[in-house]
Coordinates of C-alpha atoms in Angstrom, one line a residue:
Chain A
X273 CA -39.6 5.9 60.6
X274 CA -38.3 2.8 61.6
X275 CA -40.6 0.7 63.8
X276 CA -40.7 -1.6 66.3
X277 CA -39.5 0.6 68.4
X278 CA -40.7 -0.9 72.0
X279 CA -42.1 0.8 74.9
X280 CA -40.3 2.4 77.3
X281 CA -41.8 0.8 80.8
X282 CA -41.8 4.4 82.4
X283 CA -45.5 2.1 84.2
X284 CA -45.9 -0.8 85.5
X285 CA -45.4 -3.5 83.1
X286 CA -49.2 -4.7 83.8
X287 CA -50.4 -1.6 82.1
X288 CA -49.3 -3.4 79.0
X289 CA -48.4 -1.7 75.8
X290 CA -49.5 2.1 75.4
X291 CA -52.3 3.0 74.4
X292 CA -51.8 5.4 71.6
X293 CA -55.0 7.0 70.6
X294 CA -55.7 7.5 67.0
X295 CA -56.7 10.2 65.8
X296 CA -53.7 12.0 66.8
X297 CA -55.0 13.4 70.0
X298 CA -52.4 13.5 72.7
X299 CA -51.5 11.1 75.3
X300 CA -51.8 13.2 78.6
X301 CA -48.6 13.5 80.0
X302 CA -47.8 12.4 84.0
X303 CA -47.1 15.7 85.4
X304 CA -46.0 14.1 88.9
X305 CA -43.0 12.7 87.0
X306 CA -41.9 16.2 85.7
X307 CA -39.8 18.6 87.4
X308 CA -41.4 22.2 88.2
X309 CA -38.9 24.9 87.4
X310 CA -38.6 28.3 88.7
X311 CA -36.0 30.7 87.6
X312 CA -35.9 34.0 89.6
X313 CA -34.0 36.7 88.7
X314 CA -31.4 34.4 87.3
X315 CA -28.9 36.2 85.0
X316 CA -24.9 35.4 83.9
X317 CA -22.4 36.8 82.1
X318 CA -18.8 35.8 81.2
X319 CA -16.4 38.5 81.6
X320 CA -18.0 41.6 80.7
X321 CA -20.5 40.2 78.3
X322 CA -23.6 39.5 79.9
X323 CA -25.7 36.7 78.3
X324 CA -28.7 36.5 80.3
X325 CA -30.4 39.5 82.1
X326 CA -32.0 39.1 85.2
X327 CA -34.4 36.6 84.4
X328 CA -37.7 35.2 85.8
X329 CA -39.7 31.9 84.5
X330 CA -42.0 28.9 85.6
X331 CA -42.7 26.3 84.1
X332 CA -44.9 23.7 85.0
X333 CA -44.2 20.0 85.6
X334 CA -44.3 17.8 82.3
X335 CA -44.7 20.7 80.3
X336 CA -42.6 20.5 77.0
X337 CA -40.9 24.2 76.4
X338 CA -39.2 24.9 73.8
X339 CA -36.1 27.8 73.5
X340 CA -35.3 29.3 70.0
X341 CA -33.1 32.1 69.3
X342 CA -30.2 33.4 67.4
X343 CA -26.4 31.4 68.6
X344 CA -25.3 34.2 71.1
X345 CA -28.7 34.6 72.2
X346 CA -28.4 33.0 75.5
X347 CA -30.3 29.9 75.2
X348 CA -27.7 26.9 76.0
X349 CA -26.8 29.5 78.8
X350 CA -30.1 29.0 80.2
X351 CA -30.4 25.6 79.9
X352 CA -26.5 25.2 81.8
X353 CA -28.5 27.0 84.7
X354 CA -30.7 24.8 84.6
X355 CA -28.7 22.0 84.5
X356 CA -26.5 23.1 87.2
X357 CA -23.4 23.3 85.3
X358 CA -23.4 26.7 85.4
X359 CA -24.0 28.8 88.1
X360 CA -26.0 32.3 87.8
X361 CA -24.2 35.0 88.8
X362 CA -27.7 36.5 90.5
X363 CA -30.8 34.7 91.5
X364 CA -31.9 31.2 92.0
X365 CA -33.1 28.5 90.3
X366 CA -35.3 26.3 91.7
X367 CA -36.2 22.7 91.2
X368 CA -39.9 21.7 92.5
X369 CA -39.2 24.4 95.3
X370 CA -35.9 23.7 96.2
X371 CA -33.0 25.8 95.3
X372 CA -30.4 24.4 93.3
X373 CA -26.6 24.4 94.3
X374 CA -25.0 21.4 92.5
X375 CA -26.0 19.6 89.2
X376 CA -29.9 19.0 89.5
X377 CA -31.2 16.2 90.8
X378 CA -33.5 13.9 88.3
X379 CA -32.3 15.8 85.2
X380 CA -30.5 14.6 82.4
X381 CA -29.1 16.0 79.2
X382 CA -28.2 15.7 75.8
X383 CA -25.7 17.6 73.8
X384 CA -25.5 18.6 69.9
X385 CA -22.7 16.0 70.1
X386 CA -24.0 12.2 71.8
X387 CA -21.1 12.3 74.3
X388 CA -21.1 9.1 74.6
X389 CA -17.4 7.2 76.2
X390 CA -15.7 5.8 72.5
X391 CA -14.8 2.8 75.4
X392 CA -17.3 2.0 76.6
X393 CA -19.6 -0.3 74.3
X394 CA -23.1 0.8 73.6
X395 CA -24.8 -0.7 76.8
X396 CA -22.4 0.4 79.3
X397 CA -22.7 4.0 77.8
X398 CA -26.6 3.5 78.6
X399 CA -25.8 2.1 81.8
X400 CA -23.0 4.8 82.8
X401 CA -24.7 5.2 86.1
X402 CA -24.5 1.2 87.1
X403 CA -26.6 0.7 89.9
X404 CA -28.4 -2.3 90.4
X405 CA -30.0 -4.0 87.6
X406 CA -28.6 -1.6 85.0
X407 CA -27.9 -3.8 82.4
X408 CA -31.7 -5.0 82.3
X409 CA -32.9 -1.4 82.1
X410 CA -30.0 0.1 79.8
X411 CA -31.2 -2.8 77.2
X412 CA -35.0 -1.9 77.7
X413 CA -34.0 1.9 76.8
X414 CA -32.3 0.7 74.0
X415 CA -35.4 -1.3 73.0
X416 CA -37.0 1.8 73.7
X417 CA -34.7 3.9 70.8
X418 CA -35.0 0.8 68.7
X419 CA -31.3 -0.2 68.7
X420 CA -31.4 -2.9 71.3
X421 CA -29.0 -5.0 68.6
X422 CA -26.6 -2.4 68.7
X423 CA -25.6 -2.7 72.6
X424 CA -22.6 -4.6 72.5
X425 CA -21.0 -2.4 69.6
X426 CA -18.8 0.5 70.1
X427 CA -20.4 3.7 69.6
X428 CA -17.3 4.6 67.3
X429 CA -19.4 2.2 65.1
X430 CA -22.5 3.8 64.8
X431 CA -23.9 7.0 62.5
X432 CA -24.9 9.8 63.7
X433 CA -28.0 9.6 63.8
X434 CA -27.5 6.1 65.9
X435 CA -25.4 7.3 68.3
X436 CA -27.9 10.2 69.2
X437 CA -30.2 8.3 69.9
X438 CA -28.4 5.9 72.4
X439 CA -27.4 9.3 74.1
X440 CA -31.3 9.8 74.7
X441 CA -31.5 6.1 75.8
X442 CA -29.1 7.2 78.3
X443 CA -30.8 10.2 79.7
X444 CA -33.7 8.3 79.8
X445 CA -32.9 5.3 81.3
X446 CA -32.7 7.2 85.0
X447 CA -36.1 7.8 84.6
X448 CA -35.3 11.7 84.6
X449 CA -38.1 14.4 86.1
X450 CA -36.4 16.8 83.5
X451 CA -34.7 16.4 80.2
X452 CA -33.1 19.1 78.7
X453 CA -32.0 19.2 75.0
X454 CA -29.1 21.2 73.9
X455 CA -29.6 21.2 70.1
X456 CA -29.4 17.1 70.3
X457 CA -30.7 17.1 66.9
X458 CA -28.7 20.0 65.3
X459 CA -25.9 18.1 63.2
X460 CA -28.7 15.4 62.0
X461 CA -29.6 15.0 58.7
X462 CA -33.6 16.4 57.9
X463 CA -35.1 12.5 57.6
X464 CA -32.9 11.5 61.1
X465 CA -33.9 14.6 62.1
X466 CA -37.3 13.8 61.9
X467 CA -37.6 10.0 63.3
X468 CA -36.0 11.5 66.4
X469 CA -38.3 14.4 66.7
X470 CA -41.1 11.7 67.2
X471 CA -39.3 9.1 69.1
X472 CA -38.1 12.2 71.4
X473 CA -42.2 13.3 71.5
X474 CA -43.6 9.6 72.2
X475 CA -41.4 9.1 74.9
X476 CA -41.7 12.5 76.4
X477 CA -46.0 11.7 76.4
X478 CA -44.7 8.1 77.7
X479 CA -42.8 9.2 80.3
X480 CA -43.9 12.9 81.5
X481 CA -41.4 14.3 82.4
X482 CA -40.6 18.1 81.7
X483 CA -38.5 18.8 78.6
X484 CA -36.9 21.4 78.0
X485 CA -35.5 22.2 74.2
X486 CA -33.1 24.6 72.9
X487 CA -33.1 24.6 68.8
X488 CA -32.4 27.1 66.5
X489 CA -34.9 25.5 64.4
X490 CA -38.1 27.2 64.6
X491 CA -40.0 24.5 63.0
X492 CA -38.6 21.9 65.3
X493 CA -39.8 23.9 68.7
X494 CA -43.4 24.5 67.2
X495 CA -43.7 20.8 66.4
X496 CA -42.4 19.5 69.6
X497 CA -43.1 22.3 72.2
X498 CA -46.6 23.3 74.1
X499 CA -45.2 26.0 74.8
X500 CA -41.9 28.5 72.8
X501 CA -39.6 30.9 74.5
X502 CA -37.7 33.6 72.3
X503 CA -34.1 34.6 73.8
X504 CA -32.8 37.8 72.2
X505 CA -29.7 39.7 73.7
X506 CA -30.4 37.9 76.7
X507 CA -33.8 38.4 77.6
X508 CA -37.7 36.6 76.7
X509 CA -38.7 38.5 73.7
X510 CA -41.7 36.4 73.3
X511 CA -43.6 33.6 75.4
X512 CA -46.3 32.1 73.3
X513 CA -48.2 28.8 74.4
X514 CA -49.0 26.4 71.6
X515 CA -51.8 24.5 72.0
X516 CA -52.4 22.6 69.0
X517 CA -53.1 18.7 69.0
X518 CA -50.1 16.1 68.5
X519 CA -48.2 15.0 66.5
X520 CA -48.5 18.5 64.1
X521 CA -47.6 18.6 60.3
X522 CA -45.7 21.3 59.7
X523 CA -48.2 22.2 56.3
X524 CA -51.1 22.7 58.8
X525 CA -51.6 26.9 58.5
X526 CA -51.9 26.9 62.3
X527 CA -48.5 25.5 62.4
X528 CA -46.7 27.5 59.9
X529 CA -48.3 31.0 60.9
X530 CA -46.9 30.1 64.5
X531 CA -43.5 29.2 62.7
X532 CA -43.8 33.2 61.0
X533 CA -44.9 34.8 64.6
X534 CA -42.2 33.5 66.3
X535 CA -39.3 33.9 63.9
X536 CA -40.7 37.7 63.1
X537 CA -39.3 37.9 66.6
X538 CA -36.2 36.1 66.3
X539 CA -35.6 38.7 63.7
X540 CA -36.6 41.6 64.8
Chain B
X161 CA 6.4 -15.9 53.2
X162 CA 10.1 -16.8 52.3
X163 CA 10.9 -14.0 50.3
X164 CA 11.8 -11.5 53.5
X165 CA 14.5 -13.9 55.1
X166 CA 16.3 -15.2 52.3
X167 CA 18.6 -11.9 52.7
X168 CA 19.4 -12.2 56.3
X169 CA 19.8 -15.9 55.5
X170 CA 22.2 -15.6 53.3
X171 CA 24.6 -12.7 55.1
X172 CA 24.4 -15.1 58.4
X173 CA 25.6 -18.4 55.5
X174 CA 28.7 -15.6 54.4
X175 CA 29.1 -14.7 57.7
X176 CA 29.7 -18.1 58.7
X177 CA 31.7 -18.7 55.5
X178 CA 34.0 -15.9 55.9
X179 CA 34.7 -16.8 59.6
X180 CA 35.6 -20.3 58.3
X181 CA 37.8 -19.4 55.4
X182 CA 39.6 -16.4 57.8
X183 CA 38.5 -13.5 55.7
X184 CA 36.9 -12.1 59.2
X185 CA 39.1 -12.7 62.7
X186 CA 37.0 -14.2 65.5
X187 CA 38.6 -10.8 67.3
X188 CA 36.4 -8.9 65.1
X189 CA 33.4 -10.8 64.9
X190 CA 32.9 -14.6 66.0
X191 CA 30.9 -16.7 63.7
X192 CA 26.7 -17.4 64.4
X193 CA 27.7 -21.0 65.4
X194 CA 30.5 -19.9 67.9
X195 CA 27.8 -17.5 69.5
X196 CA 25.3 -20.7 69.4
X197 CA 27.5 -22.5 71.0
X198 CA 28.4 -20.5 73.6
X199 CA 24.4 -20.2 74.0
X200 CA 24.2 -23.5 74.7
X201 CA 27.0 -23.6 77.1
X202 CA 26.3 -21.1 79.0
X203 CA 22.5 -22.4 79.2
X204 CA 23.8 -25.9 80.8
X205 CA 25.6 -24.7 83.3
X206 CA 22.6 -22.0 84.1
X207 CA 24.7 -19.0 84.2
X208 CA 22.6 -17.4 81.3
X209 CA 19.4 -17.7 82.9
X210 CA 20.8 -16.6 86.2
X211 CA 22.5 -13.4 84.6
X212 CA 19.5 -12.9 82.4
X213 CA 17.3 -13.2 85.3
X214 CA 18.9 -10.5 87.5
X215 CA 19.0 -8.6 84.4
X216 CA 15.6 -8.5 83.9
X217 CA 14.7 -8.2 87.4
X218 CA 16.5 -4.9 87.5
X219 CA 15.0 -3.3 84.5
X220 CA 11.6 -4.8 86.1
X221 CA 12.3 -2.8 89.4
X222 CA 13.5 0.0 88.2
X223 CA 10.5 0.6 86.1
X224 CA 8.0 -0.6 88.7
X225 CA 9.3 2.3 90.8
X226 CA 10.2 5.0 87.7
X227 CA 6.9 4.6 86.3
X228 CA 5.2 3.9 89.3
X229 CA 5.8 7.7 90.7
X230 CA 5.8 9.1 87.2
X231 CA 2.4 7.8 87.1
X232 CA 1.2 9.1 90.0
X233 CA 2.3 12.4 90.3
X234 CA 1.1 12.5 86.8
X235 CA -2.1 11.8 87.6
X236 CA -1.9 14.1 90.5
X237 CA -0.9 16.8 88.4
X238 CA -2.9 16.1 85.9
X239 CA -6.2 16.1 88.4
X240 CA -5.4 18.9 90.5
X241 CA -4.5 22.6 89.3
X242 CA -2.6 23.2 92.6
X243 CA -0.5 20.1 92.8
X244 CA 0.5 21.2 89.0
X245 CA 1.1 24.5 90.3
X246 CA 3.4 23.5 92.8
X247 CA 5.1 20.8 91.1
X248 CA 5.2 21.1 87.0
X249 CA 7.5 23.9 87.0
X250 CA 10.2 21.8 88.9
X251 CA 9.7 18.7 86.8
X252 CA 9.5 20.5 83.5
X253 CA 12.9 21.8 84.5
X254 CA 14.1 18.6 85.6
X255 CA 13.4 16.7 82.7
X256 CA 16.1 18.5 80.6
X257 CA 18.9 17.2 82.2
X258 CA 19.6 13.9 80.2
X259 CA 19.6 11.2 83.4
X260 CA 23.1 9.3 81.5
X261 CA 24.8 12.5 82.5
X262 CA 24.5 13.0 86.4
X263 CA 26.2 9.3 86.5
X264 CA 28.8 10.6 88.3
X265 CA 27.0 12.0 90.6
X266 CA 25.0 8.8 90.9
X267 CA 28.0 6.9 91.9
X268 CA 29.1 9.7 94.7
X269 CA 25.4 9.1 96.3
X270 CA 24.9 5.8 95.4
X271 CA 28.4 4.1 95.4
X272 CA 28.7 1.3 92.1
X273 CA 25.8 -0.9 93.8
X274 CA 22.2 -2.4 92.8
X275 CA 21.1 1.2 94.0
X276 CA 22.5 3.1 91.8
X277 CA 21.5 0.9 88.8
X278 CA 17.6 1.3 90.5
X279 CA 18.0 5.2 90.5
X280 CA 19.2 5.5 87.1
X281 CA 16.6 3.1 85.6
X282 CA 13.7 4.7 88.1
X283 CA 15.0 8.2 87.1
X284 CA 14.7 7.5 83.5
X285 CA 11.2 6.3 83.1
X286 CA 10.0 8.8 85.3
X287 CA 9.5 11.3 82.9
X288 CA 8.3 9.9 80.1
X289 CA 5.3 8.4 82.0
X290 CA 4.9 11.4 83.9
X291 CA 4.8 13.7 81.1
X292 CA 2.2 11.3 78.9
X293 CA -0.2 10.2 82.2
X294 CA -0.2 14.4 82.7
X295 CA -0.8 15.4 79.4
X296 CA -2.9 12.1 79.0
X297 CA -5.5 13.5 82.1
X298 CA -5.6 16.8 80.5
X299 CA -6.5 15.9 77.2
X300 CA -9.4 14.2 78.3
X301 CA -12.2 15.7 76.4
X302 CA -14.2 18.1 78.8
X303 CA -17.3 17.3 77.2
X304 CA -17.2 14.1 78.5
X305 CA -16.6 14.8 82.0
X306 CA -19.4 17.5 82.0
X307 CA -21.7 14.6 80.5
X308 CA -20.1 12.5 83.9
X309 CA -21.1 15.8 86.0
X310 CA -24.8 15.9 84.4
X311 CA -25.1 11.7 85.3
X312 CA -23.8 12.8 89.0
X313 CA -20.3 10.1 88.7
X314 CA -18.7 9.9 91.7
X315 CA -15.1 10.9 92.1
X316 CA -13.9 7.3 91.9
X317 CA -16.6 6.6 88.8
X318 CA -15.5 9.3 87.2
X319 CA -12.0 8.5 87.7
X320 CA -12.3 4.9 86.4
X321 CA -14.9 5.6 83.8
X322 CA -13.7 8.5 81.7
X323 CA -10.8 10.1 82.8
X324 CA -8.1 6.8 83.3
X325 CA -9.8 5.4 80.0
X326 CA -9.6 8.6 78.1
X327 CA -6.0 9.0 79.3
X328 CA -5.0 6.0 78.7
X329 CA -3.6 6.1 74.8
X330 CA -0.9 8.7 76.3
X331 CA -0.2 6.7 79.5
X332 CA 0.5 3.6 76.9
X333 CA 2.9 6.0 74.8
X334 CA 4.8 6.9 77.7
X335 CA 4.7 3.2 78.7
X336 CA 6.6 2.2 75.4
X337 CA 8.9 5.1 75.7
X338 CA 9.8 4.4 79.2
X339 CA 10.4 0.2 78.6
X340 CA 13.2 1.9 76.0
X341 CA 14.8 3.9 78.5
X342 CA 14.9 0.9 80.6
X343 CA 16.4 -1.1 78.4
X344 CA 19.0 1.5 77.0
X345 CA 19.8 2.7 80.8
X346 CA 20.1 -0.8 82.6
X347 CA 23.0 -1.8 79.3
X348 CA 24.9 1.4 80.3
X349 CA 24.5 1.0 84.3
X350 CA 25.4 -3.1 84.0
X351 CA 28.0 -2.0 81.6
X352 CA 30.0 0.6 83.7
X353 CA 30.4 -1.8 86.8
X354 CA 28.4 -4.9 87.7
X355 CA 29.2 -7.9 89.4
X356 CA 26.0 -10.0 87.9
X357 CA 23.4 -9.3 85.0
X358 CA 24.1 -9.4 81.4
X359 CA 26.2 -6.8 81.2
X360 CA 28.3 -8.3 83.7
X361 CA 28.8 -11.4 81.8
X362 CA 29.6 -9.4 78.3
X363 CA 32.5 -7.3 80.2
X364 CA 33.6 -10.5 82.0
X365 CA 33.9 -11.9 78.5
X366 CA 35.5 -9.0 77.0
X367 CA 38.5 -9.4 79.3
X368 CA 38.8 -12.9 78.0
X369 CA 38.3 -11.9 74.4
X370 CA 35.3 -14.3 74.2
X371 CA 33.5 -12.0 71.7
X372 CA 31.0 -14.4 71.0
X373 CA 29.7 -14.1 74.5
X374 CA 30.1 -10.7 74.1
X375 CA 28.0 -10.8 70.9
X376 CA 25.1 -13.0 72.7
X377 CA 25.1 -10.6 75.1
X378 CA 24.0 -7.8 72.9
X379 CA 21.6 -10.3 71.3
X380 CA 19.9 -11.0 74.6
X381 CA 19.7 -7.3 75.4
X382 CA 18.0 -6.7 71.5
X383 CA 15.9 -9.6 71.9
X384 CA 14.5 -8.5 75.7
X385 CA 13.8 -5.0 74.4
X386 CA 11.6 -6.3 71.4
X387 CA 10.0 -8.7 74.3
X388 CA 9.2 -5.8 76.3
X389 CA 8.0 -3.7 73.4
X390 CA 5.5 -6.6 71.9
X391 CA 4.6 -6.9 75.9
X392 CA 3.5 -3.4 75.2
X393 CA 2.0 -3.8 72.0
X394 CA -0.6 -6.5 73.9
X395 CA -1.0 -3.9 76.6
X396 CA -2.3 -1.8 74.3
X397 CA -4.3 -4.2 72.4
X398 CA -6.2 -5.6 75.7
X399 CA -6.2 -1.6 77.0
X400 CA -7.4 0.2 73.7
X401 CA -9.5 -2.2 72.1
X402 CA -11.9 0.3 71.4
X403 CA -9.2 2.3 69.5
X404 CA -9.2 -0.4 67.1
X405 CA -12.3 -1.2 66.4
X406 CA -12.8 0.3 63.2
X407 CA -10.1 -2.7 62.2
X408 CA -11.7 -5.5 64.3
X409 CA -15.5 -4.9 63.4
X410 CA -15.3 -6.8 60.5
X411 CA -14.2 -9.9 62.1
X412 CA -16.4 -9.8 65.1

């Protein structure tokens, strides 16, 4: 992985640097920056298909969940629930208590595609909000992605890879309570793939907010997630909390046995 | 690079020739000199610029106000299923009839006047800049504006940020399209009846049988239309730098 990839200043800057504990041990996350969610009895269906069944689900503030699933299963559903581009057909969502109408406050998002605006250049796609100061903080999320050199280029420019990643210094640079992850990693190849997995961890520990991941790589949600949620036909088939120290090798047997469990389910 | 002209070079040289020796009438076609001369003329005593000026002040009105509307409605169609509802149908159906035919009508309403040169003109661009600025909103990609919802844009910063932007190659299109129409609809308006403009100075000259003011009138009008389309071209430079980048990023 490439490094000097700089701190994202989620504290106060006299904090200094991070302490990252070696060891591997994880750096307690900041639950009161994290969004509490509450689905209850949430379903949808388009037309006559219905995609999600009445549905109910916490989870807690700066928790990291992860959603796996067969295409078709319901998951991005779920997360456009969540996000407040969709709205459920029964039920409510609630953020920290407070039903949603609307696209959710403090929650950003990012897409299998970056999304970013082919005219804008790279820091005004950070900055899309404005606001005062952006510039300042849209180059120290870029800092924090490692591609503070790239802002003045157009994103047309940049690979893949490159232009995901400014798409997370975007969602991030709002400082958001809740990030959700539509497959952001899904057309990557397995070595980008990987670089963002942990930049997308370290500044998830950094900045404690609660993450939500869809991914219909199994692998990916055990290594990221403290917790994995199985979607099939449109309901939780399985729930499991994972609870093993960060960051995980996928060749540890804890991790891999997980891996079987929860795509035995999938299958089923 | 010489190698392009030499060809044109050498027709204008036999041109000139052949004019000279009497193998071509100056009825048919006056020589380059006689149309230079006349340039010049005409420039001293400031009737060109005054003609040219009207001229281009027509076509510049005519489009301000043709594309102006087509713009807006465009957008306004474009933005809001019930204006497009109301409204498309109509202009869809509109659009077919070719604006050079109802100039009859045009001079029953309007009379021979600076009006009815204005209505023809505005009526012409209208469409094409309506069609591209509606088309041009709706192909904005609605990923994009669901990734403006999820960062909570306003209407205004959504409007100026990725829909006008995302828009704006079509808008550009109809732009160029419209400056032709302009062009090719003010020649046939000055040319039917006028009493100023270019066109009123080539049919003033006809009667005379100067045809070398005749011809630098048609030069003037070729040479305004490639000002207007390279006035375009920077438009689009300035406007869609972004489209070009892949070109540019080696020099910047």
């Amino acid at each position: 992985m490439q490094n000097d990839l700089g701190l994202f200043a989620f504290r106060p800057p006299e904090g200094g640097p991070l302490e990252r504990k070696s060891g591997g041990g994880p750096i307690a996350p900041h639950p009161g920056n994290g969004t509490h969610l509450t689905l209850r009895g949430v379903s949808k269906g388009f037309g006559d298909r219905i995609v999600l069944k009445p549905l109910d689900l916490t989870i807690e503030a700066g928790n990291f969940v992860g959603i796996v699933g067969r295409s078709g299963g319901g998951k991005s559903t779920m997360l456009r629930l969540v996000s407040g581009l969709t709205a459920p057909d029964t039920g409510t969502v609630l953020h920290n208590g407070a039903k949603l109408s609307g696209i959710a406050p403090r929650t950003t998002m990012m897409f299998q595609d970056a999304r970013l605006l082919p005219w804008q250049r790279v820091l005004s796609n950070v900055g899309i909000t404005r606001g005062s100061g952006w510039e300042e903080k849209s180059r120290e999320a870029l800092r924090a992605v490692g591609l503070e050199d790239r802002a003045k280029d157009w994103p047309a420019v940049l690979s893949c890879g490159q232009r995901q990643r400014v798409a997370l210094a975007r969602a991030l640079v709002a400082h958001p309570h809740l990030l959700l992850l539509d497959e952001p990693l899904g057309a990557l190849d397995a070595l980008t793939r990987g670089e963002m997995q942990r930049l997308i961890e370290r500044l998830w520990q950094e900045g404690g907010f609660t993450t939500i991941l869809v991914t219909h790589d199994v692998a990916e949600a055990v290594a990221l997630a403290d917790r994995v949620i199985v979607l099939r036909d449109g309901l939780i088939a399985l729930d499991r909390a994972i609870d093993l120290p960060r960051p995980r090798k996928r060749t540890d047997p804890e991790v891999t046995s997980l891996e079987t469990e929860i795509l035995d389910q999938i299958l089923t | 690079m010489i190698v392009p002209w030499l060809l044109p070079a050498a027709l204008l040289i036999v041109w000139q020739i052949g004019a000279e020796v009497g193998w071509i009438t100056m009825r048919t076609l006056p020589p380059p000199l006689s149309i230079l001369t006349a340039a010049i003329s005409l420039c001293r005593t400031g009737e060109l610029e005054r003609q040219v000026l009207i001229s281009c002040q027509r076509a510049a009105l005519g489009f301000l106000v043709g594309g102006g509307l087509g713009f807006g409605l465009g957008l306004l169609t474009g933005l809001s299923r019930p204006v497009e509802l109301v409204l498309d149908t109509s202009l869809q159906m509109l659009r077919n009839v070719p604006h050079l035919a109802i100039i009859p009508m045009v001079i029953l309403w309007f009379g021979i006047g600076e009006s009815a040169k204005l209505f023809l003109i505005a009526l012409g661009v209208f469409f094409p800049i309506y069609l591209n600025t509606f088309h041009g909103v709706r192909m904005v990609e609605t990923s994009l504006i669901e990734m403006g919802r999820i960062y909570r844009l306003g209407p205004w910063a959504m409007f100026r940020r990725v829909i006008l932007p995302g828009a704006m190659p079509s808008i550009l299109i109809g732009v160029r399209y419209g400056l032709g129409i302009t062009w090719l609809t003010l020649i046939v308006a000055e040319t039917i009846s006028s009493s100023s403009g270019i066109g009123y100075m080539t049919m003033n000259a006809r009667e005379f049988l100067e045809t070398n003011i005749v011809l630098l009138g048609i030069l003037i009008y070729a040479l305004l239309g490639k000002l207007a389309d390279m006035a375009t071209r920077w438009l689009e430079h300035r406007l869609l730098a972004w489209h070009h980048n892949f070109q540019t990023e080696a020099e910047a």
